[in-house]
């Protein structure tokens, strides 16, 4: 089945710029996030100049890449929209409510993960997620729930009146070179249709790259894609502005 292409927004996740910084100057970066290279906020500003529609930063509990000062400076300096990706801990929720970014994306968090691996279990943690969605909504912040393309999780997100979801594309991206690719893509398409029918705004992210993007954009009802690793990787070869422009070209 083919779906008509439409303009999809690009959110650039700059976490891995901070990962590179932390690899060398961890101690200094903790206190002086803007004085050691590469600065993820300066990087985010270049992404915006190249056409990014929004910037995502994930402040993890263990502060392995983005630091508190990065989020604060990004909130002050970026000109598009800050999407604050976060777990549901009291500390991080309080920071989001203080900063009031344009949106928050709620993700699961466990210290062992190299990056976010599975979707948020909205079904299993309904009460806590409901509290956070309500608090964000009352503060005027859009909540997005990062969930697997699973019928029950999508229903739960709608039930909690989260305005947005972000469909986890990781299983599809991992299956890209294997037998499960078409099936995983179909699961995402079905999930997007279900979510749209329930009135949710549908974003997607994780593991999207310059190759699989051509199939990803065939998922219906997509509002925004959040893409990080492949853009930061490409930037090493062509510079961040060119890397963002190349990805944007797929979305026009
Ligand atoms: N969306 C969410 C919720 C994520 O956790 C991540 C990974 O940090 C991304 C999007 C971006 O994934 P990638 O870096 O693989 O493009």
Short mmCIF file of C-alpha atoms and ligand atoms in Angstrom, two decimals:
data_model
loop_
_atom_site.label_atom_id
_atom_site.label_comp_id
_atom_site.label_asym_id
_atom_site.label_seq_id
_atom_site.Cartn_x
_atom_site.Cartn_y
_atom_site.Cartn_z
CA UNK A 1 0.00 0.00 0.00
CA UNK A 2 1.30 3.51 -0.74
CA UNK A 3 0.47 6.65 1.17
CA UNK A 4 0.63 10.20 -0.14
CA UNK A 5 3.76 12.02 0.98
CA UNK A 6 3.21 15.08 3.11
CA UNK A 7 5.46 17.55 4.84
CA UNK A 8 6.80 16.02 8.01
CA UNK A 9 8.67 18.11 10.57
CA UNK A 10 12.23 17.31 11.62
CA UNK A 11 13.25 17.37 15.26
CA UNK A 12 16.99 16.91 15.68
CA UNK A 13 18.18 15.09 18.78
CA UNK A 14 21.58 16.56 19.75
CA UNK A 15 22.35 14.17 22.64
CA UNK A 16 25.25 12.55 20.84
CA UNK A 17 27.03 15.86 20.40
CA UNK A 18 27.05 15.95 24.20
CA UNK A 19 28.20 12.31 24.22
CA UNK A 20 31.34 13.32 22.31
CA UNK A 21 32.00 16.17 24.74
CA UNK A 22 31.59 13.93 27.76
CA UNK A 23 34.05 11.44 26.30
CA UNK A 24 36.92 13.82 26.96
CA UNK A 25 35.93 16.56 29.39
CA UNK A 26 33.45 14.92 31.69
CA UNK A 27 34.48 16.71 34.90
CA UNK A 28 34.63 20.13 33.32
CA UNK A 29 31.48 19.61 31.31
CA UNK A 30 29.53 18.87 34.48
CA UNK A 31 30.20 22.40 35.73
CA UNK A 32 30.94 24.34 32.56
CA UNK A 33 28.87 22.68 29.86
CA UNK A 34 29.28 25.59 27.48
CA UNK A 35 33.06 25.95 27.79
CA UNK A 36 34.27 22.64 26.43
CA UNK A 37 33.85 21.26 22.92
CA UNK A 38 31.67 20.32 21.22
CA UNK A 39 28.88 22.42 22.68
CA UNK A 40 25.48 20.79 22.02
CA UNK A 41 23.68 24.13 22.24
CA UNK A 42 25.86 25.74 19.57
CA UNK A 43 25.29 22.55 17.56
CA UNK A 44 21.52 22.89 18.04
CA UNK A 45 21.62 26.48 16.78
CA UNK A 46 23.36 25.31 13.59
CA UNK A 47 20.69 22.60 13.19
CA UNK A 48 18.04 25.30 13.36
CA UNK A 49 19.86 27.44 10.78
CA UNK A 50 19.87 24.44 8.45
CA UNK A 51 16.13 23.93 8.78
CA UNK A 52 15.48 21.79 11.86
CA UNK A 53 11.94 22.39 13.08
CA UNK A 54 12.77 21.57 16.68
CA UNK A 55 15.55 20.39 18.98
CA UNK A 56 15.37 17.42 21.31
CA UNK A 57 17.59 16.90 24.35
CA UNK A 58 17.34 14.02 26.78
CA UNK A 59 18.45 14.81 30.32
CA UNK A 60 19.12 11.38 31.70
CA UNK A 61 19.10 10.55 35.38
CA UNK A 62 22.79 9.64 35.25
CA UNK A 63 23.65 12.76 33.18
CA UNK A 64 25.69 10.64 30.79
CA UNK A 65 25.52 13.14 27.94
CA UNK A 66 23.28 16.22 28.25
CA UNK A 67 23.78 18.23 31.47
CA UNK A 68 21.34 20.47 33.33
CA UNK A 69 23.19 23.56 32.09
CA UNK A 70 22.76 22.37 28.48
CA UNK A 71 18.99 22.14 28.87
CA UNK A 72 18.82 25.55 30.53
CA UNK A 73 20.95 27.21 27.84
CA UNK A 74 19.08 25.47 25.04
CA UNK A 75 15.80 26.66 26.51
CA UNK A 76 17.11 30.25 26.53
CA UNK A 77 18.84 30.23 23.16
CA UNK A 78 17.05 28.07 20.64
CA UNK A 79 14.61 29.76 18.32
CA UNK A 80 12.39 26.86 17.28
CA UNK A 81 11.02 24.46 19.93
CA UNK A 82 12.71 22.56 22.71
CA UNK A 83 11.47 19.01 23.14
CA UNK A 84 12.70 17.92 26.57
CA UNK A 85 13.04 14.14 26.56
CA UNK A 86 12.86 12.77 30.08
CA UNK A 87 12.01 9.99 32.48
CA UNK A 88 9.28 10.41 35.07
CA UNK A 89 11.47 10.97 38.15
CA UNK A 90 10.36 13.73 40.53
CA UNK A 91 13.58 15.65 40.03
CA UNK A 92 13.35 15.82 36.24
CA UNK A 93 9.61 16.48 36.26
CA UNK A 94 10.24 19.45 38.58
CA UNK A 95 12.89 20.84 36.20
CA UNK A 96 10.52 20.55 33.23
CA UNK A 97 7.76 22.32 35.13
CA UNK A 98 10.22 25.10 36.02
CA UNK A 99 11.57 25.55 32.47
CA UNK A 100 8.31 25.01 30.61
CA UNK A 101 9.72 23.75 27.29
CA UNK A 102 7.39 23.55 24.30
CA UNK A 103 7.02 19.80 24.80
CA UNK A 104 8.25 16.92 26.89
CA UNK A 105 8.68 13.39 25.61
CA UNK A 106 8.31 10.83 28.37
CA UNK A 107 10.60 7.83 27.98
CA UNK A 108 11.51 4.85 30.15
CA UNK A 109 14.88 5.05 31.78
CA UNK A 110 17.19 2.42 33.11
CA UNK A 111 20.85 2.95 33.83
CA UNK A 112 22.04 -0.13 31.95
CA UNK A 113 20.78 1.03 28.58
CA UNK A 114 23.21 2.53 26.09
CA UNK A 115 20.30 4.55 24.74
CA UNK A 116 16.54 4.35 25.16
CA UNK A 117 15.70 0.77 24.11
CA UNK A 118 12.00 0.14 24.66
CA UNK A 119 8.89 2.27 24.73
CA UNK A 120 7.33 3.66 27.89
CA UNK A 121 5.01 1.14 29.54
CA UNK A 122 1.97 3.41 29.82
CA UNK A 123 -0.31 0.45 30.54
CA UNK A 124 1.85 -0.75 33.43
CA UNK A 125 2.57 2.71 34.91
CA UNK A 126 -0.72 4.39 34.17
CA UNK A 127 -1.10 6.27 37.46
CA UNK A 128 2.38 7.82 37.40
CA UNK A 129 2.21 8.71 33.71
CA UNK A 130 -1.26 10.20 34.22
CA UNK A 131 0.08 12.44 37.01
CA UNK A 132 2.90 13.70 34.81
CA UNK A 133 0.65 14.27 31.78
CA UNK A 134 -1.78 16.24 33.94
CA UNK A 135 0.97 18.34 35.53
CA UNK A 136 2.48 19.16 32.13
CA UNK A 137 -0.89 19.99 30.59
CA UNK A 138 -1.73 22.33 33.48
CA UNK A 139 1.64 24.04 32.95
CA UNK A 140 0.90 24.52 29.24
CA UNK A 141 3.50 21.95 28.11
CA UNK A 142 2.64 19.43 25.40
CA UNK A 143 3.30 15.83 26.45
CA UNK A 144 4.43 13.17 24.03
CA UNK A 145 4.58 9.54 25.15
CA UNK A 146 7.33 7.46 23.55
CA UNK A 147 5.62 4.10 23.10
CA UNK A 148 5.93 0.93 21.10
CA UNK A 149 3.43 0.65 18.22
CA UNK A 150 1.24 -1.56 20.38
CA UNK A 151 -2.57 -1.42 20.41
CA UNK A 152 -2.88 -1.38 24.22
CA UNK A 153 -0.16 1.26 24.72
CA UNK A 154 -1.73 3.52 22.10
CA UNK A 155 -5.16 3.12 23.71
CA UNK A 156 -3.68 3.94 27.12
CA UNK A 157 -1.99 7.06 25.75
CA UNK A 158 -5.32 8.26 24.35
CA UNK A 159 -7.08 7.43 27.61
CA UNK A 160 -4.59 9.59 29.54
CA UNK A 161 -5.25 12.41 27.05
CA UNK A 162 -1.64 12.82 26.12
CA UNK A 163 -1.88 15.08 23.07
CA UNK A 164 1.09 13.51 21.27
CA UNK A 165 2.76 10.13 21.03
CA UNK A 166 6.10 9.19 19.54
CA UNK A 167 6.05 5.75 17.98
CA UNK A 168 9.22 3.79 18.74
CA UNK A 169 10.74 2.88 15.38
CA UNK A 170 13.63 0.90 16.90
CA UNK A 171 12.26 -2.58 16.19
CA UNK A 172 11.71 -1.63 12.55
CA UNK A 173 15.18 -0.04 12.27
CA UNK A 174 16.80 -3.13 13.80
CA UNK A 175 14.89 -5.38 11.39
CA UNK A 176 15.82 -3.27 8.36
CA UNK A 177 18.29 -5.80 6.97
CA UNK A 178 16.33 -8.84 8.08
CA UNK A 179 13.18 -10.79 7.32
CA UNK A 180 11.00 -8.86 9.74
CA UNK A 181 11.33 -5.49 8.03
CA UNK A 182 8.03 -5.37 6.14
CA UNK A 183 6.11 -6.72 9.13
CA UNK A 184 7.63 -4.13 11.50
CA UNK A 185 6.83 -1.34 9.05
CA UNK A 186 3.24 -2.55 8.86
CA UNK A 187 3.00 -2.55 12.67
CA UNK A 188 4.07 1.10 12.64
CA UNK A 189 1.56 1.96 9.92
CA UNK A 190 -1.26 0.24 11.80
CA UNK A 191 -0.22 1.98 15.03
CA UNK A 192 -0.19 5.38 13.35
CA UNK A 193 -3.66 4.80 11.88
CA UNK A 194 -5.02 3.70 15.27
CA UNK A 195 -3.44 6.66 17.08
CA UNK A 196 -4.70 9.17 14.51
CA UNK A 197 -8.19 7.71 14.79
CA UNK A 198 -8.02 8.22 18.56
CA UNK A 199 -7.09 11.87 18.04
CA UNK A 200 -3.40 11.61 18.92
CA UNK A 201 -0.71 13.57 17.10
CA UNK A 202 1.74 10.97 15.78
CA UNK A 203 5.50 11.47 15.92
CA UNK A 204 8.12 8.76 15.47
CA UNK A 205 11.75 8.19 16.33
CA UNK A 206 14.70 5.98 17.19
CA UNK A 207 17.06 4.41 14.71
CA UNK A 208 15.77 6.37 11.72
CA UNK A 209 18.59 7.02 9.24
CA UNK A 210 19.28 8.29 5.72
CA UNK A 211 18.46 4.84 4.30
CA UNK A 212 15.32 3.76 6.12
CA UNK A 213 13.82 7.28 6.04
CA UNK A 214 12.41 6.56 2.57
CA UNK A 215 10.19 3.85 4.05
CA UNK A 216 9.55 5.59 7.35
CA UNK A 217 7.88 8.51 5.59
CA UNK A 218 5.31 6.10 4.14
CA UNK A 219 3.87 5.73 7.66
CA UNK A 220 0.62 7.73 7.53
CA UNK A 221 -0.26 10.74 9.69
CA UNK A 222 3.30 11.56 10.72
CA UNK A 223 3.68 14.99 12.27
CA UNK A 224 7.36 14.98 13.27
CA UNK A 225 10.34 12.65 13.21
CA UNK A 226 12.95 12.89 15.96
CA UNK A 227 16.32 11.88 14.59
CA UNK A 228 19.72 11.99 16.27
CA UNK A 229 22.44 9.41 15.78
CA UNK A 230 22.51 9.32 11.99
CA UNK A 231 22.54 13.12 11.68
CA UNK A 232 25.36 13.51 14.22
CA UNK A 233 27.26 10.72 12.46
CA UNK A 234 26.81 12.29 9.01
CA UNK A 235 27.88 15.65 10.45
CA UNK A 236 31.35 14.21 11.11
CA UNK A 237 31.78 13.92 7.35
CA UNK A 238 29.82 16.82 5.87
CA UNK A 239 29.17 19.20 8.76
CA UNK A 240 25.98 19.50 10.75
CA UNK A 241 24.23 22.01 8.50
CA UNK A 242 24.66 19.84 5.41
CA UNK A 243 23.62 16.75 7.41
CA UNK A 244 20.39 18.44 8.50
CA UNK A 245 19.66 19.75 5.00
CA UNK A 246 20.10 16.26 3.54
CA UNK A 247 17.60 14.80 6.02
CA UNK A 248 15.15 17.64 5.50
CA UNK A 249 15.23 16.97 1.77
CA UNK A 250 13.55 13.61 2.41
CA UNK A 251 10.69 15.28 4.27
CA UNK A 252 9.65 17.95 1.77
N1 LIG B 1 13.22 9.59 20.09
C1 LIG B 1 13.48 9.10 21.33
C2 LIG B 1 12.36 9.07 22.31
C3 LIG B 1 14.75 8.64 21.69
O1 LIG B 1 14.98 8.15 22.92
C4 LIG B 1 15.78 8.70 20.74
C5 LIG B 1 17.14 8.21 21.09
O2 LIG B 1 17.73 8.99 22.05
C6 LIG B 1 15.49 9.26 19.49
C7 LIG B 1 14.19 9.66 19.18
C8 LIG B 1 16.54 9.43 18.44
O3 LIG B 1 17.05 8.19 18.09
P1 LIG B 1 18.31 8.11 17.15
O4 LIG B 1 19.45 8.76 17.89
O5 LIG B 1 18.51 6.66 16.95
O6 LIG B 1 17.98 8.84 15.90
#
